[in-house]
CSV table of C-alpha atoms in Angstrom, one decimal:
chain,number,residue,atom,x,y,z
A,26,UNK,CA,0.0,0.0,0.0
A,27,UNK,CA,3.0,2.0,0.4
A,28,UNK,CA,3.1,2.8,-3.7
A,29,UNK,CA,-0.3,4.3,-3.2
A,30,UNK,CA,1.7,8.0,-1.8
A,31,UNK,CA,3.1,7.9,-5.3
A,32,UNK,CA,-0.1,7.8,-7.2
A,33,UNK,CA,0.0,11.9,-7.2
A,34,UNK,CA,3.0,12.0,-8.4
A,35,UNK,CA,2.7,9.4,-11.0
A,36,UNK,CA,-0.5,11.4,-12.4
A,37,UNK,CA,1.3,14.2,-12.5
A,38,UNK,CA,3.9,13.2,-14.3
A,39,UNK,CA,1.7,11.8,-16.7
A,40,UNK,CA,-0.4,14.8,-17.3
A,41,UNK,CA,2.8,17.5,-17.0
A,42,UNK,CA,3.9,15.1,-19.8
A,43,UNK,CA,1.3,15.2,-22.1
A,44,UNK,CA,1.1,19.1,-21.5
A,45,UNK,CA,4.4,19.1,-22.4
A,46,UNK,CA,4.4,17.6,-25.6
A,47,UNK,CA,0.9,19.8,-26.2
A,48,UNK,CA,3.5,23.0,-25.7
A,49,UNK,CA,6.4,22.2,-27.9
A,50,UNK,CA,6.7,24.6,-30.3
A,51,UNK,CA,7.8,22.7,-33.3
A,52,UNK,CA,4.9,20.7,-32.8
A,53,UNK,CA,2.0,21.7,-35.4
A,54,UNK,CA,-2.0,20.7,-33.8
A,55,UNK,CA,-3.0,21.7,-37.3
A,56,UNK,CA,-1.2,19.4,-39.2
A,57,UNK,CA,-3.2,16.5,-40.6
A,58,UNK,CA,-1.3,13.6,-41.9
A,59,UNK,CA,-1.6,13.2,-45.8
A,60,UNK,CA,-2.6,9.6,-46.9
A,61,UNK,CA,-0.9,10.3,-49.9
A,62,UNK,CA,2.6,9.7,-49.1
A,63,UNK,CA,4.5,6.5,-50.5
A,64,UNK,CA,0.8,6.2,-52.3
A,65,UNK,CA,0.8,6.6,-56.5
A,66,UNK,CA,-0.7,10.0,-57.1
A,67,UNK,CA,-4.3,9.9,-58.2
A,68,UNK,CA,-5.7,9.8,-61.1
A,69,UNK,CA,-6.9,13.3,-62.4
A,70,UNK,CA,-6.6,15.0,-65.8
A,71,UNK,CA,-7.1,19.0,-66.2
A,72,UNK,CA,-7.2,20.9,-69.1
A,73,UNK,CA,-4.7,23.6,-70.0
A,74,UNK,CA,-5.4,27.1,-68.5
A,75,UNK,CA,-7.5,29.3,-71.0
A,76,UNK,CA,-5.4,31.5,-72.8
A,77,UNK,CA,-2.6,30.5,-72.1
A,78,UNK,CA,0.0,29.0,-74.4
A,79,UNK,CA,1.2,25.9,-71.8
A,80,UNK,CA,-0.4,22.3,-71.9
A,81,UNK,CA,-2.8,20.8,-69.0
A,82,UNK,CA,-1.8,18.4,-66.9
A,83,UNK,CA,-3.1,15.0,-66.0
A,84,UNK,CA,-1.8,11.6,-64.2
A,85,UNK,CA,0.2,10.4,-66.8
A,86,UNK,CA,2.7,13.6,-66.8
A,87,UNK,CA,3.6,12.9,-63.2
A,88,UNK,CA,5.1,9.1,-64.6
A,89,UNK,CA,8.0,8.5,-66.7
A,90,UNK,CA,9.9,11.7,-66.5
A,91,UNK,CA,13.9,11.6,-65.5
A,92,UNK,CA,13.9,12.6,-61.7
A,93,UNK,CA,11.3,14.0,-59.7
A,94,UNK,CA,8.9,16.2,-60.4
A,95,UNK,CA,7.3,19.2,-58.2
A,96,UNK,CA,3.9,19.4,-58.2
A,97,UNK,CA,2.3,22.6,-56.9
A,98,UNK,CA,-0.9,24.2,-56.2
A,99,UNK,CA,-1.7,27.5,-56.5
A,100,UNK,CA,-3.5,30.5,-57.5
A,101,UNK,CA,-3.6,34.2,-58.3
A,102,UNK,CA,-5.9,34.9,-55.6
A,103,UNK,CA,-3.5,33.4,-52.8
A,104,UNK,CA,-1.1,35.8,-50.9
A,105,UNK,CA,1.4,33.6,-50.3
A,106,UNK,CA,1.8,31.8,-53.6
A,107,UNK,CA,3.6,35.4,-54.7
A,108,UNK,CA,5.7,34.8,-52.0
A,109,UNK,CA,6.1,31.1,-53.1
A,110,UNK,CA,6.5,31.6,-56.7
A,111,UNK,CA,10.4,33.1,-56.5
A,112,UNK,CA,11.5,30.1,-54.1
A,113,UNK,CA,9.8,27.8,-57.2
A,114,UNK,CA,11.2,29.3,-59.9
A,115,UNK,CA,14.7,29.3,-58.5
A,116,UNK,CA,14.5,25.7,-57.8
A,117,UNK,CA,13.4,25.6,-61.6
A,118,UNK,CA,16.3,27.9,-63.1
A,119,UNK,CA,19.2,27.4,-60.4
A,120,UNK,CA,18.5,23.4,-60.3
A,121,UNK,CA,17.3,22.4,-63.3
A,122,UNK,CA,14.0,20.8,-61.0
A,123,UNK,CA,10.4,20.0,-63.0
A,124,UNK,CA,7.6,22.1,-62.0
A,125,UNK,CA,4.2,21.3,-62.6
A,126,UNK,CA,1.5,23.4,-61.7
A,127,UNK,CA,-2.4,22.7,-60.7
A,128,UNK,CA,-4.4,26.1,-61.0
A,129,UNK,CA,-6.7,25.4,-57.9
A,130,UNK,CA,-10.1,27.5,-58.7
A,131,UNK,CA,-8.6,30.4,-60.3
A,132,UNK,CA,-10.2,32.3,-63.3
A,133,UNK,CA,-7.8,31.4,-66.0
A,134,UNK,CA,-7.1,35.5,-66.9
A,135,UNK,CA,-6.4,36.6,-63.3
A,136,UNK,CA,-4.0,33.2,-63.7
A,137,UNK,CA,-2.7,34.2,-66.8
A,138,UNK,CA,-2.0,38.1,-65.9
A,139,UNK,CA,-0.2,36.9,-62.6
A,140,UNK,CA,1.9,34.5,-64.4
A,141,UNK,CA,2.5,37.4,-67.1
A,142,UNK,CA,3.6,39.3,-64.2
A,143,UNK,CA,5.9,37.0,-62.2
A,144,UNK,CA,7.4,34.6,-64.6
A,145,UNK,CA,6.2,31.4,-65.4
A,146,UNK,CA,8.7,28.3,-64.9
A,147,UNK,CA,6.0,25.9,-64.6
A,148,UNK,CA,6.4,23.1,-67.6
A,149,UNK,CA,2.9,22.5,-67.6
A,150,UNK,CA,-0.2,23.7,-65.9
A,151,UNK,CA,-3.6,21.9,-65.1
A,152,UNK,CA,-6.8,24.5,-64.8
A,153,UNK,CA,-8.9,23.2,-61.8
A,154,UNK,CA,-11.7,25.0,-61.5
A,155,UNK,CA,-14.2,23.1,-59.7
A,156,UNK,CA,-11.5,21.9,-57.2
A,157,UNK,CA,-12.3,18.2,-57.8
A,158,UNK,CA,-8.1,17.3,-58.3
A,159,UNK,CA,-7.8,19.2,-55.1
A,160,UNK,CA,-9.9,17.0,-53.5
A,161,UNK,CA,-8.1,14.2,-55.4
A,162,UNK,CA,-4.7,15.1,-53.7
A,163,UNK,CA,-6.4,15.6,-50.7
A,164,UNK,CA,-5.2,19.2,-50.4
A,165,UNK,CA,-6.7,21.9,-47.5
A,166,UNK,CA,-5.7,24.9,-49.2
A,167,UNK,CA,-3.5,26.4,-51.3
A,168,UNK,CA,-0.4,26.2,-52.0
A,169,UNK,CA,0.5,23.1,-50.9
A,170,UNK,CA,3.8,21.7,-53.0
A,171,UNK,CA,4.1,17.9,-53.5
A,172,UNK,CA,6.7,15.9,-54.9
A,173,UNK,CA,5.7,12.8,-57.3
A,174,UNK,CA,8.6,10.6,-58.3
A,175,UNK,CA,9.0,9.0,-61.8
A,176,UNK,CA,7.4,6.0,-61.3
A,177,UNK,CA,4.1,8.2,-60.0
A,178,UNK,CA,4.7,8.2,-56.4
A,179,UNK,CA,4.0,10.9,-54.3
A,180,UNK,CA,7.0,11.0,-51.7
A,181,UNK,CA,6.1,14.2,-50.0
A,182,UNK,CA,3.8,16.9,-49.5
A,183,UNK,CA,4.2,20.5,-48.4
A,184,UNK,CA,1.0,22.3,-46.8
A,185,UNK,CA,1.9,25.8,-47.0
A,186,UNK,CA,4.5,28.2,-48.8
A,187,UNK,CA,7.8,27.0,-49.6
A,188,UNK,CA,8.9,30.4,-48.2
A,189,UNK,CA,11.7,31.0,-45.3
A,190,UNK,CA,14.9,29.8,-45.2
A,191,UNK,CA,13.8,26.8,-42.7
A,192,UNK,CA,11.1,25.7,-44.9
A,193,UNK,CA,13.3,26.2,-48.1
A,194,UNK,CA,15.6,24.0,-46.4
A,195,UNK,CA,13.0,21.4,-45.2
A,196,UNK,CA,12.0,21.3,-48.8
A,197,UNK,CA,15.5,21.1,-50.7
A,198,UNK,CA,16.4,18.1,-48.6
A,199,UNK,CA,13.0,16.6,-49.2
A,200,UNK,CA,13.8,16.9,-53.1
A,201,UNK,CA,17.2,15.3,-52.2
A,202,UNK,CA,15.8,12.3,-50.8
A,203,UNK,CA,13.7,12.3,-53.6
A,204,UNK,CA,16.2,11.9,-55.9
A,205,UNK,CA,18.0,9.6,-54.4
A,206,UNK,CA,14.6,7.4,-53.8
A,207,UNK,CA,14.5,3.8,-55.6
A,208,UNK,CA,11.0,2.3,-55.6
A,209,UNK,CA,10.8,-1.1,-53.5
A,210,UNK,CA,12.0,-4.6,-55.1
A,211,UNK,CA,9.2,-6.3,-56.5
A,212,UNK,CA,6.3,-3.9,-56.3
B,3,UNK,CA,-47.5,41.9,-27.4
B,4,UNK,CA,-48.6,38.6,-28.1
B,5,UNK,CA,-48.3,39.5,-32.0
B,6,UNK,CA,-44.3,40.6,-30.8
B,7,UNK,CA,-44.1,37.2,-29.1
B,8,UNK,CA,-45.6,35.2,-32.1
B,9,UNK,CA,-43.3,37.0,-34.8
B,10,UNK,CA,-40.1,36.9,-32.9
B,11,UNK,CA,-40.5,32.8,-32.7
B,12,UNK,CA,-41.2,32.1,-36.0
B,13,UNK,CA,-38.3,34.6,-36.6
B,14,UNK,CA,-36.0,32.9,-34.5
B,15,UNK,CA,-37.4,29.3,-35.6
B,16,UNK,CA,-36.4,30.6,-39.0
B,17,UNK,CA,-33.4,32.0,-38.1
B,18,UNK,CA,-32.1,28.7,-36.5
B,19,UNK,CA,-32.8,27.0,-39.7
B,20,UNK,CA,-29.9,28.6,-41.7
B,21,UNK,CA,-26.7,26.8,-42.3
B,22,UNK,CA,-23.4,26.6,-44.0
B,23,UNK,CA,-25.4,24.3,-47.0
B,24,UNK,CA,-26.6,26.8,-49.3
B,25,UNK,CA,-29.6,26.7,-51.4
B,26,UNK,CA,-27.7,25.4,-54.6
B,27,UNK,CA,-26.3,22.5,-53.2
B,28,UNK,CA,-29.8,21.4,-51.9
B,29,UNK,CA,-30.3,18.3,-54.0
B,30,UNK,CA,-34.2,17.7,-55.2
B,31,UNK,CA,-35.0,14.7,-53.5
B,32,UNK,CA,-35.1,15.4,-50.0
B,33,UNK,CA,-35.1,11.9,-48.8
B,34,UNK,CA,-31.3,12.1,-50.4
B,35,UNK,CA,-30.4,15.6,-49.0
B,36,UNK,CA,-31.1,13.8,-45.4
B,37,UNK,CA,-28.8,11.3,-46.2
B,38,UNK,CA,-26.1,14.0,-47.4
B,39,UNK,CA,-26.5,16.0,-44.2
B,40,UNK,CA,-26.4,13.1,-42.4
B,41,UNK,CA,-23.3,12.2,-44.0
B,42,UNK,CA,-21.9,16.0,-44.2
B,43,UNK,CA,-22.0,15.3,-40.4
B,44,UNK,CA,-20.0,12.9,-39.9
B,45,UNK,CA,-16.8,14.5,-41.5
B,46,UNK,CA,-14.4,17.0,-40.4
B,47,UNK,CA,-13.6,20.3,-42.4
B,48,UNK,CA,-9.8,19.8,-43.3
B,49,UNK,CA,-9.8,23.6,-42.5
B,50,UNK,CA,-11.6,24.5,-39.8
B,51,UNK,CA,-10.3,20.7,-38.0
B,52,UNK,CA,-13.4,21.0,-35.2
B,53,UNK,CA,-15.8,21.9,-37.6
B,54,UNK,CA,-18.0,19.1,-39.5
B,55,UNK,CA,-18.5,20.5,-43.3
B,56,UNK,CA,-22.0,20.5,-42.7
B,57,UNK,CA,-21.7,23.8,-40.4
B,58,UNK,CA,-18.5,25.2,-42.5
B,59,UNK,CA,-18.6,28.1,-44.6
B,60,UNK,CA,-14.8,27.1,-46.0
B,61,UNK,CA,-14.7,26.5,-49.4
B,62,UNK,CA,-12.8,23.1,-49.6
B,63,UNK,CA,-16.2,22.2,-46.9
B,64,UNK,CA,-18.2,23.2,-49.9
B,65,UNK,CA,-16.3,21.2,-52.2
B,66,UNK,CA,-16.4,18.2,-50.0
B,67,UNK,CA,-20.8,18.8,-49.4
B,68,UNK,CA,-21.3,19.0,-53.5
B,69,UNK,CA,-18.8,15.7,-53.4
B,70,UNK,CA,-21.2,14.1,-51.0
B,71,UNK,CA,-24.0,15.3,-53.1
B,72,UNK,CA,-22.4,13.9,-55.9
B,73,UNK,CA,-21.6,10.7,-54.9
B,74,UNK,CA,-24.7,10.0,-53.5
B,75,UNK,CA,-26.8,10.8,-56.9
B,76,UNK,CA,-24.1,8.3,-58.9
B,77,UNK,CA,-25.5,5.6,-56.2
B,78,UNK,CA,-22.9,5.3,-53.5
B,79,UNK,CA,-24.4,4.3,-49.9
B,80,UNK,CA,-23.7,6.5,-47.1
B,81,UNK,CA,-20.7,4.1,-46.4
B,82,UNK,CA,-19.2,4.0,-49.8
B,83,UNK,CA,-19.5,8.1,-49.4
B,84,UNK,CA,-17.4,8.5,-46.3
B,85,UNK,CA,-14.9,5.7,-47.8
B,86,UNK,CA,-14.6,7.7,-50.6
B,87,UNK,CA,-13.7,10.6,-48.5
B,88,UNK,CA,-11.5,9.1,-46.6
B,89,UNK,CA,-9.5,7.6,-49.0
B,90,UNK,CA,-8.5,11.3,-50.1
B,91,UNK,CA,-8.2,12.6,-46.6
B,92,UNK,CA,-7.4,10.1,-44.3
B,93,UNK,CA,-8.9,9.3,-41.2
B,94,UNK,CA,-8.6,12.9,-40.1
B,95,UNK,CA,-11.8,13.7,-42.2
B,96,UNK,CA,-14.1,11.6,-39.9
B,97,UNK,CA,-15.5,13.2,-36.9
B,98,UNK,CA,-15.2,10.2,-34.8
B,99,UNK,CA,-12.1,8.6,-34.9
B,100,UNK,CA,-12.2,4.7,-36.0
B,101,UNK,CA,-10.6,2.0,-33.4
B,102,UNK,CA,-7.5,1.0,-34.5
B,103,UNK,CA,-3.9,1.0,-33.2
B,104,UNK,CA,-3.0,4.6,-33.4
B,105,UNK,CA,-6.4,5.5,-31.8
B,106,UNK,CA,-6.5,2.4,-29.1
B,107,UNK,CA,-5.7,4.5,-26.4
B,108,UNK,CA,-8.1,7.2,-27.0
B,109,UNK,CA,-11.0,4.9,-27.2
B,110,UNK,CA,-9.6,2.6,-24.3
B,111,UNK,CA,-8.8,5.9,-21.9
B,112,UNK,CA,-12.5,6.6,-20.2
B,113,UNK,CA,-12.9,2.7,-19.1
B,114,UNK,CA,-9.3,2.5,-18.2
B,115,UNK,CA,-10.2,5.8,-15.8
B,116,UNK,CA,-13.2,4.4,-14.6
B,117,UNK,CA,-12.4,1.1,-13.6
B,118,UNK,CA,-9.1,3.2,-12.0
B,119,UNK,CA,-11.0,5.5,-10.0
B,120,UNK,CA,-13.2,2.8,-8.9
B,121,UNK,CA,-10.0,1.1,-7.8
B,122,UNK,CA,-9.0,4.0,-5.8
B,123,UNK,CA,-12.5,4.3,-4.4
B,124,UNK,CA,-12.5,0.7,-2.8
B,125,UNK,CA,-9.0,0.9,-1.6
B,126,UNK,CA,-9.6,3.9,0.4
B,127,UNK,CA,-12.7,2.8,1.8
B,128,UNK,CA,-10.7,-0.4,3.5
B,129,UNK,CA,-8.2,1.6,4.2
B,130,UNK,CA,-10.1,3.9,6.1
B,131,UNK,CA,-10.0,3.1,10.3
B,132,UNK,CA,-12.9,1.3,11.4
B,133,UNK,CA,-15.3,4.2,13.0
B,134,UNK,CA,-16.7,1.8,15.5
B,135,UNK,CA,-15.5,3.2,19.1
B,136,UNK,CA,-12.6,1.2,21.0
B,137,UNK,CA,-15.5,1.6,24.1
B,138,UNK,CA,-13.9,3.2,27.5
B,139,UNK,CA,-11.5,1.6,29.5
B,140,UNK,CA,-12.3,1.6,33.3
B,141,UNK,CA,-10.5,4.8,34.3
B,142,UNK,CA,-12.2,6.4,31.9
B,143,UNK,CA,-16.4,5.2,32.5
B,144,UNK,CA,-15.4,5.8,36.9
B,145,UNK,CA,-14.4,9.1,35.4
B,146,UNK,CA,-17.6,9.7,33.2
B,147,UNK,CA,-19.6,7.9,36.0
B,148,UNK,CA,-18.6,10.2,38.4
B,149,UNK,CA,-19.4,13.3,35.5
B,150,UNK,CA,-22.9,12.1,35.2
B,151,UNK,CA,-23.7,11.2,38.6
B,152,UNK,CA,-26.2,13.9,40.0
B,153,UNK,CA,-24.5,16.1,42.9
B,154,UNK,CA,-26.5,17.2,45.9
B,155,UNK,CA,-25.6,20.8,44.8
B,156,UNK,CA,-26.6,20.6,41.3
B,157,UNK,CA,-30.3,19.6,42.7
B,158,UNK,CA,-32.6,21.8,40.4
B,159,UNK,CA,-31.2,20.3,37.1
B,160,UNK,CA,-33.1,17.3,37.5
């Protein structure tokens, strides 16, 4: 019966730990795990954005290519893809890195006259207006930056910009595991 | 006054009926817009994460309600629905987590409290000194004795 005195203590320890891991700053409550990852992408197929002279992009685009590919969602209308779009099209110009991009409910002009205006280093671009392929990748918002390898498998997702040096970082050594990723023997 | 009365409670019973699901997702057949919101329900808006989409106004909610819709007039059952869903989502997207090994502790944690508590409550109540009294030894009763024992000069209490 002696243990018994330690039941406070115990409980406490229990509970000051779970308050501790609730506190941690690098922890993120509003992260949701993606089911996509180590999954083939889904199967989706969007038509080329409206006036503009750059081919849609479906399933198939995400397979066969030489390394891995970066596929982001965006649109005109969000803040932070401005923000986004110089980290992307350095990764595209510096690194020689495959950009594909999934217009996620835009109007194709206001998508056309931002590209116009910051540079466009996407190799192709999907126009999803109703949002249906962003349900298909399972996305919350935009942008959120995946990366598909050849053989069509999504190995990681981004929620958020790709903007900061930390997150920059996060997602250069994400692409670096990427290219050094070898699908599993005999699947 | 009672006119006020009347008019404020069919507004407010009108009032209450407005939600996030707006007119032109309504689908015809009511008995299939039940099942929707019944569905709609039972999954979490990826955005707003304690929200179901039923009650959201965010836009992938909206998406995810005219999905519902969808699905349901291509045939699915209410099951095949929320499969559907999760299979995009995860198990994030339903509001009550399934029973599996991630989630074993969260569904295990109020009986595992109760049956503790419970533990605690008989273990203190053996514990606890029996109340019944020892009774007086003999000092003491020739003591009380002599306390209760009527004096000549306390007479007029009796």
């Amino acid at each position: 019966m002696r243990w018994l005195a330690f039941a406070p203590l115990l409980i406490a320890a229990v509970i000051g730990g779970f308050f501790l891991w609730g506190l941690d700053p690098d922890r993120d409550p509003n992260a949701i795990p993606s089911v996509l990852i180590s999954q083939p992408a889904p199967a989706f197929d969007l038509e080329a954005v409206a006036g503009l002279d750059m081919p849609g992009l479906e399933r198939a685009d995400l397979v066969g290519n030489e390394g891995p590919v970066i596929v982001n969602v965006f649109a005109s209308w969000c803040v932070p893809c401005r923000a986004e779009h110089a980290v992307l099209t350095s990764l595209v110009e510096q690194e020689g890195q495959t950009l594909f991009g999934i217009n996620y409910k835009d109007k194709p002009e206001d998508a056309v006259r931002w590209l116009n205006e910051l540079g466009n280093s996407y190799a192709r671009i999907g126009s999803d207006l109703s949002g249906r392929a962003g349900i298909e990748w399972g996305i919350s918002g935009v942008p959120e930056t995946f990366i598909v390898a050849p053989d069509g498998t999504v190995l990681y997702r981004y929620v958020g910009p790709v903007v900061g040096d930390d997150a920059v970082q996060t997602f250069r050594a994400a692409l670096r595991d990427a290219e050094d990723w070898q699908p599993e023997a005999g699947t | 006054m009672r006119r006020f009365i009347a008019t404020l409670f069919v507004g407010l019973s009108l009032a209450s009926a407005t939600f996030a699901v707006e007119p032109d997702e309504i689908l015809p057949d009511p008995v299939m817009e039940e099942r929707a919101r019944e569905i709609s329900k039972q999954l979490r808006c990826v955005v707003c994460q304690n929200q179901d989409i039923d009650s959201s106004n965010a836009g992938v909610a909206r998406d995810l309600r005219l999905l519902v819709r969808e699905r349901l007039v291509a045939g699915d059952s209410n099951a095949e629905v929320i499969a559907y869903v999760r299979a995009r989502y995860g198990d994030y997207v339903l509001m009550s987590p399934p029973l599996n090994g991630a989630t074993f502790a969260l569904w295990a944690a109020p009986f595992v409290l109760v049956l503790l508590s419970v533990g605690a409550f008989v273990i203190v109540v053996r514990r606890r000194p029996s109340q019944q009294p020892a009774g007086l030894d003999e000092v003491e009763q020739a003591e009380l004795d002599a306390l209760l024992a009527p004096t000549k000069q306390d007479g007029n209490t009796s």
